[in-house]
Coordinates of C-alpha atoms in Angstrom, one line a residue:
M277 CA 78.5 101.9 124.9
K278 CA 80.0 100.1 121.7
Y279 CA 83.1 101.9 120.0
G280 CA 84.0 101.0 116.4
F281 CA 85.3 102.1 112.5
V282 CA 83.7 104.1 109.3
I283 CA 86.3 103.2 106.4
D284 CA 84.3 105.3 104.2
N285 CA 86.2 104.4 100.7
R286 CA 84.3 107.3 98.4
K287 CA 86.8 109.3 100.1
C288 CA 89.2 108.3 101.2
I289 CA 93.1 109.1 99.2
G290 CA 95.2 107.0 100.4
C291 CA 97.5 110.0 101.3
H292 CA 98.9 107.6 104.0
A293 CA 98.1 110.5 107.0
C294 CA 96.5 107.7 108.9
T295 CA 99.4 106.1 108.9
T296 CA 102.1 109.0 110.4
A297 CA 99.9 110.1 112.5
C298 CA 99.2 106.8 114.3
K299 CA 103.0 106.1 114.4
S300 CA 103.7 109.5 115.8
E301 CA 101.1 109.2 118.7
H302 CA 102.4 106.3 120.1
N303 CA 106.1 106.3 119.3
V304 CA 105.3 103.8 116.7
P305 CA 108.8 102.3 115.2
V306 CA 109.6 102.4 111.2
G307 CA 109.0 99.1 109.1
V308 CA 105.6 97.8 111.2
N309 CA 102.6 99.5 111.4
R310 CA 99.4 100.2 114.0
T311 CA 97.2 101.6 111.0
W312 CA 98.5 101.2 107.2
V313 CA 96.6 102.0 104.1
K314 CA 96.7 99.6 101.5
Q315 CA 96.5 100.0 97.5
V316 CA 95.6 97.6 94.7
E317 CA 95.0 98.3 91.6
K318 CA 93.1 97.3 89.1
G319 CA 92.5 97.4 84.8
E320 CA 95.1 97.8 82.4
F321 CA 96.5 101.2 81.4
P322 CA 94.9 103.6 81.0
D323 CA 91.7 101.8 81.7
S324 CA 92.9 101.3 85.6
R325 CA 92.2 102.4 89.0
R326 CA 94.2 102.6 92.4
L327 CA 91.5 101.6 95.7
F328 CA 92.7 102.2 99.2
S329 CA 91.7 100.7 102.1
V330 CA 93.0 101.3 105.4
M331 CA 93.7 98.5 107.3
R332 CA 94.0 97.8 111.3
C333 CA 92.7 96.3 114.4
N334 CA 89.1 95.5 113.7
H335 CA 88.2 95.5 117.0
C336 CA 86.6 92.8 117.0
T337 CA 83.6 91.4 119.3
D338 CA 84.6 88.1 119.7
A339 CA 88.3 88.5 119.2
P340 CA 90.7 85.3 118.9
C341 CA 93.5 87.3 120.4
V342 CA 92.0 87.7 123.3
E343 CA 91.0 83.7 123.6
I344 CA 94.4 82.5 122.3
C345 CA 96.1 85.1 124.7
P346 CA 97.7 83.6 127.5
T347 CA 99.0 86.5 130.0
E348 CA 95.3 88.2 129.4
A349 CA 98.2 91.0 128.2
L350 CA 95.2 92.2 125.3
F351 CA 91.6 92.3 126.6
V352 CA 88.0 93.6 125.7
R353 CA 87.4 97.1 127.1
E354 CA 83.9 97.9 128.9
D355 CA 83.0 100.1 126.1
G356 CA 84.4 97.0 123.4
I357 CA 88.2 98.4 122.6
V358 CA 90.6 95.4 122.1
D359 CA 93.3 97.0 124.4
F360 CA 97.0 95.4 125.3
D361 CA 98.9 95.2 128.3
K362 CA 102.7 95.2 127.1
D363 CA 103.6 94.6 130.6
R364 CA 101.6 91.4 130.5
C365 CA 103.5 90.0 127.2
I366 CA 105.6 87.3 127.1
G367 CA 106.1 87.5 123.2
C368 CA 104.5 84.8 122.4
K369 CA 103.4 85.5 118.9
S370 CA 99.8 83.3 119.3
C371 CA 97.8 86.0 119.3
M372 CA 99.7 87.5 115.5
Q373 CA 98.5 84.0 114.4
A374 CA 94.8 84.4 115.9
C375 CA 94.2 87.6 114.0
P376 CA 92.7 86.8 110.8
Y377 CA 93.7 90.5 109.8
D378 CA 97.1 90.8 110.4
A379 CA 96.6 93.5 112.7
L380 CA 99.4 93.2 115.4
Y381 CA 103.0 93.0 115.2
I382 CA 106.2 92.7 118.0
D383 CA 106.7 96.0 118.6
P384 CA 111.7 95.7 118.6
E385 CA 111.5 98.2 120.9
T386 CA 109.8 96.4 124.2
S387 CA 110.2 92.6 121.8
T388 CA 106.5 92.7 123.2
A389 CA 102.8 92.4 121.0
A390 CA 100.7 96.0 119.5
K391 CA 98.2 97.4 118.0
C392 CA 96.2 99.7 117.3
N393 CA 93.8 100.7 120.5
Y394 CA 91.6 102.8 119.9
C395 CA 93.6 105.5 120.5
A396 CA 92.0 104.8 124.1
H397 CA 94.3 106.9 126.3
R398 CA 92.4 109.8 124.1
I399 CA 88.6 108.2 124.1
D400 CA 89.4 108.2 128.0
V401 CA 89.8 112.0 127.9
G402 CA 86.9 112.8 125.3
L403 CA 89.0 113.0 122.3
E404 CA 88.7 111.0 118.9
P405 CA 91.8 109.0 117.5
A406 CA 94.6 110.8 116.3
C407 CA 94.4 108.7 112.8
V408 CA 90.1 110.6 113.1
N409 CA 91.3 113.9 113.8
V410 CA 94.3 114.2 110.9
C411 CA 92.7 112.2 108.1
P412 CA 92.1 115.9 105.5
E413 CA 89.0 113.9 103.9
H414 CA 86.8 112.3 106.8
A415 CA 87.2 108.8 105.5
I416 CA 88.0 107.4 108.6
I417 CA 84.8 107.5 111.6
S418 CA 85.3 106.6 115.1
G419 CA 82.2 106.6 118.1
D420 CA 79.5 104.6 119.7
M421 CA 77.9 102.4 117.9
E422 CA 75.2 101.9 120.3
D423 CA 74.1 105.5 119.9
A424 CA 71.7 106.3 117.4
G425 CA 73.0 109.9 117.7
S426 CA 76.6 109.6 116.7
E427 CA 77.4 109.9 113.0
I428 CA 78.6 106.4 113.0
A429 CA 75.6 105.0 113.9
Q430 CA 73.8 106.8 111.1
L431 CA 76.1 105.8 108.6
L432 CA 76.1 101.9 109.4
A433 CA 72.2 102.4 109.5
R434 CA 72.1 104.2 106.0
Q435 CA 75.1 102.8 104.3
A436 CA 75.4 99.6 103.0
V437 CA 78.7 98.3 104.4
K438 CA 81.1 94.9 103.9
V439 CA 83.6 94.2 106.7
R440 CA 86.5 91.7 106.0
K441 CA 86.8 87.8 106.3
P442 CA 83.2 87.8 108.1
E443 CA 83.4 83.9 107.7
K444 CA 85.9 83.8 110.3
G445 CA 82.1 85.1 113.2
T446 CA 84.8 87.4 115.0
Q447 CA 82.2 90.3 114.6
P448 CA 84.3 92.7 113.2
N449 CA 83.3 97.0 114.4
L450 CA 85.4 98.0 111.6
F451 CA 83.4 98.9 108.7
Y452 CA 83.7 100.0 105.2
I453 CA 81.7 101.6 102.3
D454 CA 81.9 101.5 98.9
A455 CA 84.8 98.4 99.7
D456 CA 86.5 96.2 97.1
E457 CA 86.8 92.8 97.9
A458 CA 89.9 93.0 95.6
S459 CA 91.4 94.8 98.5
L460 CA 89.4 93.8 101.5
N461 CA 90.2 90.1 100.4
P462 CA 94.1 89.2 100.6
S463 CA 93.5 86.4 98.4
A464 CA 91.9 88.3 95.7
T465 CA 95.2 89.7 94.8
V466 CA 98.7 88.3 93.9
D467 CA 101.4 88.7 97.0
T468 CA 104.4 88.5 94.7
G469 CA 106.7 90.4 96.7
K470 CA 107.5 93.0 94.2
Y471 CA 107.1 95.9 95.9
L472 CA 108.9 98.1 97.9
W473 CA 109.5 97.1 101.5
N474 CA 107.6 94.6 101.7
S475 CA 109.3 91.6 104.1
Q476 CA 109.8 92.0 107.3
T477 CA 112.3 88.7 106.6
T478 CA 115.7 91.1 106.8
G479 CA 114.4 93.6 108.7
V480 CA 111.7 94.7 111.5
G481 CA 109.6 93.9 114.1
H482 CA 109.9 90.4 115.1
F483 CA 113.4 90.0 112.8
A484 CA 114.3 93.5 114.0
K485 CA 117.8 91.6 115.6
E486 CA 118.8 90.7 111.3
A487 CA 118.6 94.5 110.5
E488 CA 120.8 95.1 113.4
K489 CA 123.3 92.5 111.9
L490 CA 123.2 94.1 108.8
A491 CA 123.5 98.2 109.8
F492 CA 126.4 97.4 111.6
S493 CA 128.2 94.9 108.7
N494 CA 130.3 96.6 106.6
G495 CA 128.5 95.4 103.2
D496 CA 126.0 98.2 101.4
V497 CA 123.0 98.3 103.1
I498 CA 120.2 99.2 100.8
A499 CA 121.9 97.0 98.2
A500 CA 121.7 94.2 101.1
V501 CA 117.2 94.4 101.7
L502 CA 116.7 95.4 98.1
E503 CA 118.3 91.6 97.2
A504 CA 116.2 90.7 100.2
N505 CA 112.9 91.7 99.8
N506 CA 113.2 91.0 95.8
Q507 CA 112.6 94.3 95.2
Y508 CA 113.2 96.8 92.1
T509 CA 116.6 97.6 90.9
N510 CA 118.7 101.0 90.8
A511 CA 118.1 100.7 86.8
G512 CA 113.6 100.5 87.8
E513 CA 114.1 96.4 87.5
V514 CA 112.8 94.2 89.4
A515 CA 114.2 91.4 90.9
K516 CA 115.8 88.2 89.2
D517 CA 112.8 86.2 89.4
G518 CA 110.3 88.7 88.1
P519 CA 109.1 90.8 85.1
K520 CA 111.8 93.1 83.4
K521 CA 110.8 95.9 83.1
S522 CA 108.5 97.4 86.2
V523 CA 105.6 98.9 84.0
E524 CA 105.0 95.6 83.7
V525 CA 104.5 95.0 86.9
L526 CA 101.8 98.1 87.9
M527 CA 99.7 97.4 84.6
G528 CA 98.6 93.4 84.2
K529 CA 95.5 92.7 83.5
E530 CA 94.3 91.1 87.1
A531 CA 93.4 93.5 90.0
R532 CA 97.4 93.8 92.0
R533 CA 99.1 94.9 95.0
V534 CA 101.3 97.5 94.8
Y535 CA 101.6 99.0 98.6
D536 CA 100.9 96.7 101.6
T537 CA 102.1 96.4 105.3
P538 CA 105.4 94.4 105.6
N539 CA 105.0 90.7 105.7
K540 CA 105.8 89.2 109.2
G541 CA 107.4 86.4 107.7
I542 CA 107.4 82.8 109.5
L543 CA 106.1 83.7 113.4
W544 CA 106.3 80.1 114.3
G545 CA 109.4 79.0 113.2
W546 CA 112.3 75.8 113.7
E547 CA 111.8 75.7 117.7
V548 CA 108.0 75.0 117.4
S549 CA 108.1 72.3 114.5
G550 CA 111.2 71.2 117.5
Y551 CA 108.7 71.6 120.1
V552 CA 105.7 69.6 118.8
W553 CA 108.8 66.9 117.7
T554 CA 110.1 66.2 121.8
K555 CA 106.7 66.9 122.7
A556 CA 105.2 64.1 120.5
I557 CA 108.2 61.9 121.3
S558 CA 107.7 62.4 125.8
A559 CA 104.2 61.9 125.7
G560 CA 104.7 58.8 122.7
V561 CA 106.9 56.6 125.0
L562 CA 104.6 57.0 128.3
L563 CA 101.5 55.6 125.8
V564 CA 103.2 52.9 124.3
L565 CA 104.3 51.4 127.7
F566 CA 100.3 52.0 129.2
L567 CA 99.1 50.0 125.5
A568 CA 101.7 47.5 125.9
T569 CA 99.7 46.2 129.4
F570 CA 96.6 45.3 127.3
F571 CA 99.4 42.2 125.8
G572 CA 100.2 39.5 128.3
D573 CA 103.4 38.9 125.7
A574 CA 104.7 42.3 125.1
V575 CA 105.9 43.0 128.9
P576 CA 108.8 46.0 128.8
T577 CA 111.7 45.2 131.1
T578 CA 112.7 46.8 134.2
A579 CA 115.4 49.0 132.3
T580 CA 112.6 50.1 129.7
Q581 CA 110.9 51.1 131.8
W582 CA 113.1 53.1 133.6
W583 CA 114.9 54.2 129.6
A584 CA 110.7 55.3 128.8
Y585 CA 109.8 57.6 132.3
G586 CA 114.0 58.7 131.3
L587 CA 113.4 59.5 127.9
G588 CA 109.7 61.2 128.7
L589 CA 111.3 63.7 131.4
V590 CA 114.1 64.7 129.0
F591 CA 112.4 65.2 125.8
L592 CA 110.1 66.9 128.3
S593 CA 112.1 68.9 129.2
L594 CA 112.9 69.9 125.8
T595 CA 109.3 70.8 125.1
G596 CA 109.7 73.0 127.8
L597 CA 112.6 75.2 126.6
L598 CA 112.0 75.4 123.2
L599 CA 108.7 77.0 123.9
V600 CA 110.5 79.4 125.9
M601 CA 113.3 79.8 123.3
D602 CA 110.2 81.0 120.5
L603 CA 109.7 83.6 123.2
D604 CA 110.4 87.1 122.3
Q605 CA 110.5 88.2 126.4
P606 CA 111.9 84.0 127.4
K607 CA 111.8 85.7 131.2
R608 CA 108.2 85.9 131.7
F609 CA 107.9 82.5 130.6
L610 CA 106.9 81.9 134.4
Y611 CA 103.2 84.3 133.5
V612 CA 102.1 81.5 131.7
L613 CA 101.4 79.4 134.7
L614 CA 101.5 82.7 137.3
R615 CA 99.0 85.0 135.2
P616 CA 96.9 82.4 133.2
H617 CA 93.9 83.4 131.2
W618 CA 92.3 79.8 131.5
G619 CA 90.9 80.1 127.7
S620 CA 93.7 80.0 126.1
W621 CA 95.1 75.8 125.2
L622 CA 99.0 77.2 125.7
V623 CA 97.8 78.0 129.5
K624 CA 96.2 74.8 129.1
G625 CA 99.3 73.1 128.1
G626 CA 101.4 74.5 130.1
Y627 CA 99.8 72.9 133.1
T628 CA 99.8 70.0 130.8
I629 CA 103.6 69.2 130.8
T630 CA 103.7 70.3 135.0
V631 CA 101.4 68.3 135.4
Y632 CA 102.8 65.7 133.5
G633 CA 106.1 66.0 134.3
G634 CA 105.2 65.5 138.6
L635 CA 103.5 62.2 137.2
L636 CA 106.6 60.9 134.9
T637 CA 108.7 61.7 138.1
L638 CA 106.1 59.5 140.3
L639 CA 106.6 56.8 138.4
M640 CA 110.4 56.7 138.3
V641 CA 109.9 57.2 142.6
G642 CA 107.5 53.7 142.4
L643 CA 109.6 52.0 140.0
F644 CA 112.6 52.4 142.8
F645 CA 110.8 52.3 145.7
G646 CA 108.4 48.7 143.9
W647 CA 105.4 50.4 144.7
E648 CA 103.6 48.2 142.3
S649 CA 99.9 49.3 143.7
L650 CA 100.8 52.8 143.2
N651 CA 102.1 52.6 139.8
E652 CA 99.3 51.0 138.7
I653 CA 96.9 54.0 139.4
A654 CA 99.5 56.5 138.2
T655 CA 99.7 54.8 135.2
W656 CA 95.9 55.5 134.2
I657 CA 96.7 58.6 135.3
T658 CA 99.3 59.5 133.2
A659 CA 98.8 57.4 130.1
A660 CA 95.2 60.5 130.2
V661 CA 97.2 63.1 130.7
A662 CA 99.9 62.4 128.0
I663 CA 97.0 62.1 125.4
V664 CA 96.5 65.8 126.5
V665 CA 100.3 66.7 126.2
A666 CA 100.3 64.5 122.4
V667 CA 97.0 66.4 121.2
Y668 CA 96.6 70.0 123.1
T669 CA 98.7 71.6 120.4
A670 CA 95.4 70.9 118.1
F671 CA 93.8 73.1 120.1
L672 CA 96.2 75.7 119.8
F673 CA 96.6 75.6 117.0
G674 CA 92.2 76.2 116.6
Q675 CA 92.5 78.9 118.4
A676 CA 94.8 80.2 115.5
K677 CA 91.8 81.3 113.4
G678 CA 94.6 83.7 110.9
R679 CA 95.6 80.3 110.1
D680 CA 92.8 78.0 107.5
F681 CA 94.8 74.8 107.4
W682 CA 95.6 75.0 111.4
Q683 CA 91.2 74.3 111.4
S684 CA 91.4 70.9 110.5
P685 CA 89.0 68.4 112.6
T686 CA 92.0 66.1 111.9
L687 CA 94.5 67.8 113.1
A688 CA 94.1 65.7 116.8
I689 CA 94.4 62.5 115.5
H690 CA 97.7 63.4 113.0
M691 CA 99.4 64.5 116.8
L692 CA 97.9 61.7 118.5
V693 CA 99.4 59.5 115.8
H694 CA 102.4 61.1 115.3
S695 CA 102.7 60.3 119.6
F696 CA 103.0 56.8 119.2
M697 CA 105.0 56.2 116.4
A698 CA 107.4 58.6 117.9
G699 CA 106.8 56.5 121.6
A700 CA 107.3 53.0 120.1
A701 CA 110.3 54.3 117.1
A702 CA 112.4 56.0 120.6
L703 CA 111.8 52.4 122.6
A704 CA 113.0 50.8 119.1
L705 CA 116.4 52.4 119.5
V706 CA 116.7 52.0 123.4
A707 CA 115.8 47.8 122.7
L708 CA 119.3 47.9 121.6
L709 CA 120.8 48.7 125.0
T710 CA 118.6 46.8 127.0
S711 CA 117.4 42.6 126.9
D712 CA 113.6 42.6 126.4
S713 CA 112.2 40.2 124.7
L714 CA 111.9 39.3 121.1
G715 CA 108.3 40.2 121.5
W716 CA 108.7 43.6 122.9
T717 CA 110.1 44.1 119.6
D718 CA 107.7 42.4 117.6
F719 CA 105.2 45.0 119.4
L720 CA 107.3 48.2 118.6
A721 CA 107.1 46.9 115.2
T722 CA 103.4 46.3 115.6
V723 CA 102.9 49.9 116.5
M724 CA 105.6 52.1 114.2
A725 CA 103.8 50.3 111.4
V726 CA 100.1 50.5 112.3
G727 CA 100.8 54.1 113.2
I728 CA 102.0 54.4 109.9
G729 CA 99.0 53.0 107.9
V730 CA 97.0 55.5 110.5
N731 CA 99.5 58.1 109.7
L732 CA 99.1 57.7 106.2
L733 CA 95.1 58.2 105.9
T734 CA 95.5 61.2 108.0
M735 CA 97.8 63.4 105.5
V736 CA 95.4 61.5 102.8
V737 CA 92.2 63.4 104.4
E738 CA 94.1 66.5 105.7
L739 CA 95.0 67.1 101.7
T740 CA 92.7 65.4 99.9
M741 CA 89.5 67.0 101.8
T742 CA 87.1 70.1 100.2
H743 CA 88.6 72.7 102.0
P744 CA 86.2 75.4 102.5
T745 CA 88.4 78.5 101.8
V746 CA 91.4 79.6 99.9
A747 CA 93.9 79.8 101.8
A748 CA 93.6 76.1 103.3
H749 CA 93.8 74.8 99.2
E750 CA 96.5 77.5 98.5
V751 CA 98.7 75.7 101.4
V752 CA 97.9 72.1 100.4
K753 CA 98.9 73.5 96.7
M754 CA 102.5 74.6 98.2
I755 CA 102.6 71.2 99.7
T756 CA 101.7 69.1 97.1
K757 CA 103.5 70.8 94.3
G758 CA 104.8 73.6 95.6
R759 CA 107.8 74.5 97.4
Y760 CA 106.7 72.1 100.1
A761 CA 107.0 69.2 98.1
R762 CA 110.5 67.6 97.5
T763 CA 110.1 67.9 101.3
F764 CA 107.2 66.3 101.8
Y765 CA 107.1 63.5 99.1
L766 CA 110.7 62.5 99.3
G767 CA 111.6 63.3 104.1
A768 CA 107.4 62.7 105.3
V769 CA 105.8 60.3 102.7
L770 CA 108.9 58.1 101.3
L771 CA 111.5 58.6 104.5
G772 CA 109.2 58.5 107.1
N773 CA 106.3 56.4 105.8
I774 CA 106.8 53.9 103.0
I775 CA 110.3 52.6 103.5
P776 CA 110.3 51.9 107.2
L777 CA 106.6 50.7 106.7
V778 CA 108.3 48.2 103.7
L779 CA 111.1 47.3 106.6
L780 CA 109.2 46.6 109.3
L781 CA 106.2 44.3 107.0
M782 CA 108.9 42.1 106.0
G783 CA 109.2 40.7 110.0
A784 CA 112.8 42.5 109.7
S785 CA 115.2 42.4 112.4
Q786 CA 115.6 44.0 116.3
M787 CA 118.6 46.7 114.3
M788 CA 115.7 47.0 111.3
I789 CA 113.0 47.8 113.7
A790 CA 115.3 50.1 115.0
L791 CA 116.9 51.7 111.9
A792 CA 112.9 51.8 111.2
G793 CA 112.4 54.0 114.4
I794 CA 115.3 56.3 112.7
M795 CA 113.3 56.9 109.7
V796 CA 109.9 56.8 111.7
L797 CA 111.4 60.1 114.2
A798 CA 113.1 62.0 110.8
G799 CA 109.4 62.0 108.8
I800 CA 107.9 62.8 112.1
Y801 CA 109.8 65.6 112.3
F802 CA 109.5 67.0 108.6
T803 CA 106.1 66.5 108.5
E804 CA 105.5 69.0 111.8
K805 CA 107.9 71.5 110.0
I806 CA 105.8 71.7 106.7
W807 CA 102.8 71.4 108.9
V808 CA 103.3 74.6 111.0
E809 CA 105.2 76.8 108.5
A810 CA 103.5 76.4 105.1
P811 CA 100.4 78.5 107.2
Q812 CA 102.3 80.7 108.0
R813 CA 103.1 81.8 103.9
I814 CA 99.8 82.9 103.4
S815 CA 98.6 86.6 103.3
L816 CA 96.7 87.9 105.5
S817 CA 96.1 91.4 104.5

């Protein structure tokens, strides 16, 4: 038994009955949708037409949202329905990053993820999903695709069908008859932001708290929402950065989006950028100490070892704090450890961080009691764990199949190099407070200089290699020529790499090496902020 959907675009009239029936059946709040009808217009008046496509969870056979979920809040039933348990959800929003179809949202009332679950409660008692029952044109067909006598199986056997984003390898079980690529492929239409109610950034879902602030303020709520969303004004014109008349939007020559689900905005914001940064420092200080064991003239003092272990624990604690802060259900953060789904790299990372913290504590205890043999063995083990701490986020991002740019094979190298750079930079600042030899500071300068060289090479590869998808290409364009270009060139490249590299190659003093370290740390944060945020600005629907 395997349930699926067929959307017959020959019949769909865009009435939105499926959307409202779904909202009624599941008490879906205003502004978020489990099912919605995307509308795209093609042509130029009077030779134009409007396309309707019902969008929702694709109930994938290989569901990336299930794979990445750290607590098994999302799961695949025996009948193929991808269902969810809100009581297990921690609100990490990983599933929303993993879904290529923009099917999940954060429920503003429960602060947990939600999506179409095929009306599983109705299926269990022999009924069809609410959207199927209410559709006036029978444009939505549901049923068991493995039952040769079912209507859906016969349609799939006789009709040419399409699925959304087959290249993702998710094996979606939502099929379209007579579908137009302009409607199914989000990159086929520019997301101009010039249609009503297309942004969550001031209102719903994960950002519901902003709507509450707005609602209880003394300002003009409607005007504020319209202005924030770049929408039409009372005079029938569009916002200040768009065409003068709305008709110019509707009657352009290219295919254009005229109605879609709200844009969910940046789901992983400064907390995630910050946690990648603090994690790099925590892992890096230990990795640099470990690297120093191979160089006889670069042995740090005992005081520096204390500083390194202490910094490792402090920044590891900050990493955990930022991770918890990013959850929409922070009180459930222990579910990652107590109710783990071992297929998720969020779980593997959570356990790795926990083990790393324990090993750092053991090293401090060994240093205090002078257990040199124990510390020698523990250092090797801790260094191996530190490497995993440094790079596991790259594998987590790799599970986020909805974000093409994060699928880069160089992302793990990018994060490992950042850890060595951050560790050397942090220890260069510590060297101002300790009595380490000149050989130690020269070693830190060398690690930073080599790290900068590898980092620049890695960024060149990431940004100049041929990207297989339009979405990844658009992210590169955004970084090198678009909204992030100034931050990238001035903050990440110039401040964070070029200037400190020049200082280090000049044979700078201890103070100048520390200054270069500050710049390197700033550059790493700018880079991580861009790499985390930019891919999330690409529309998934």
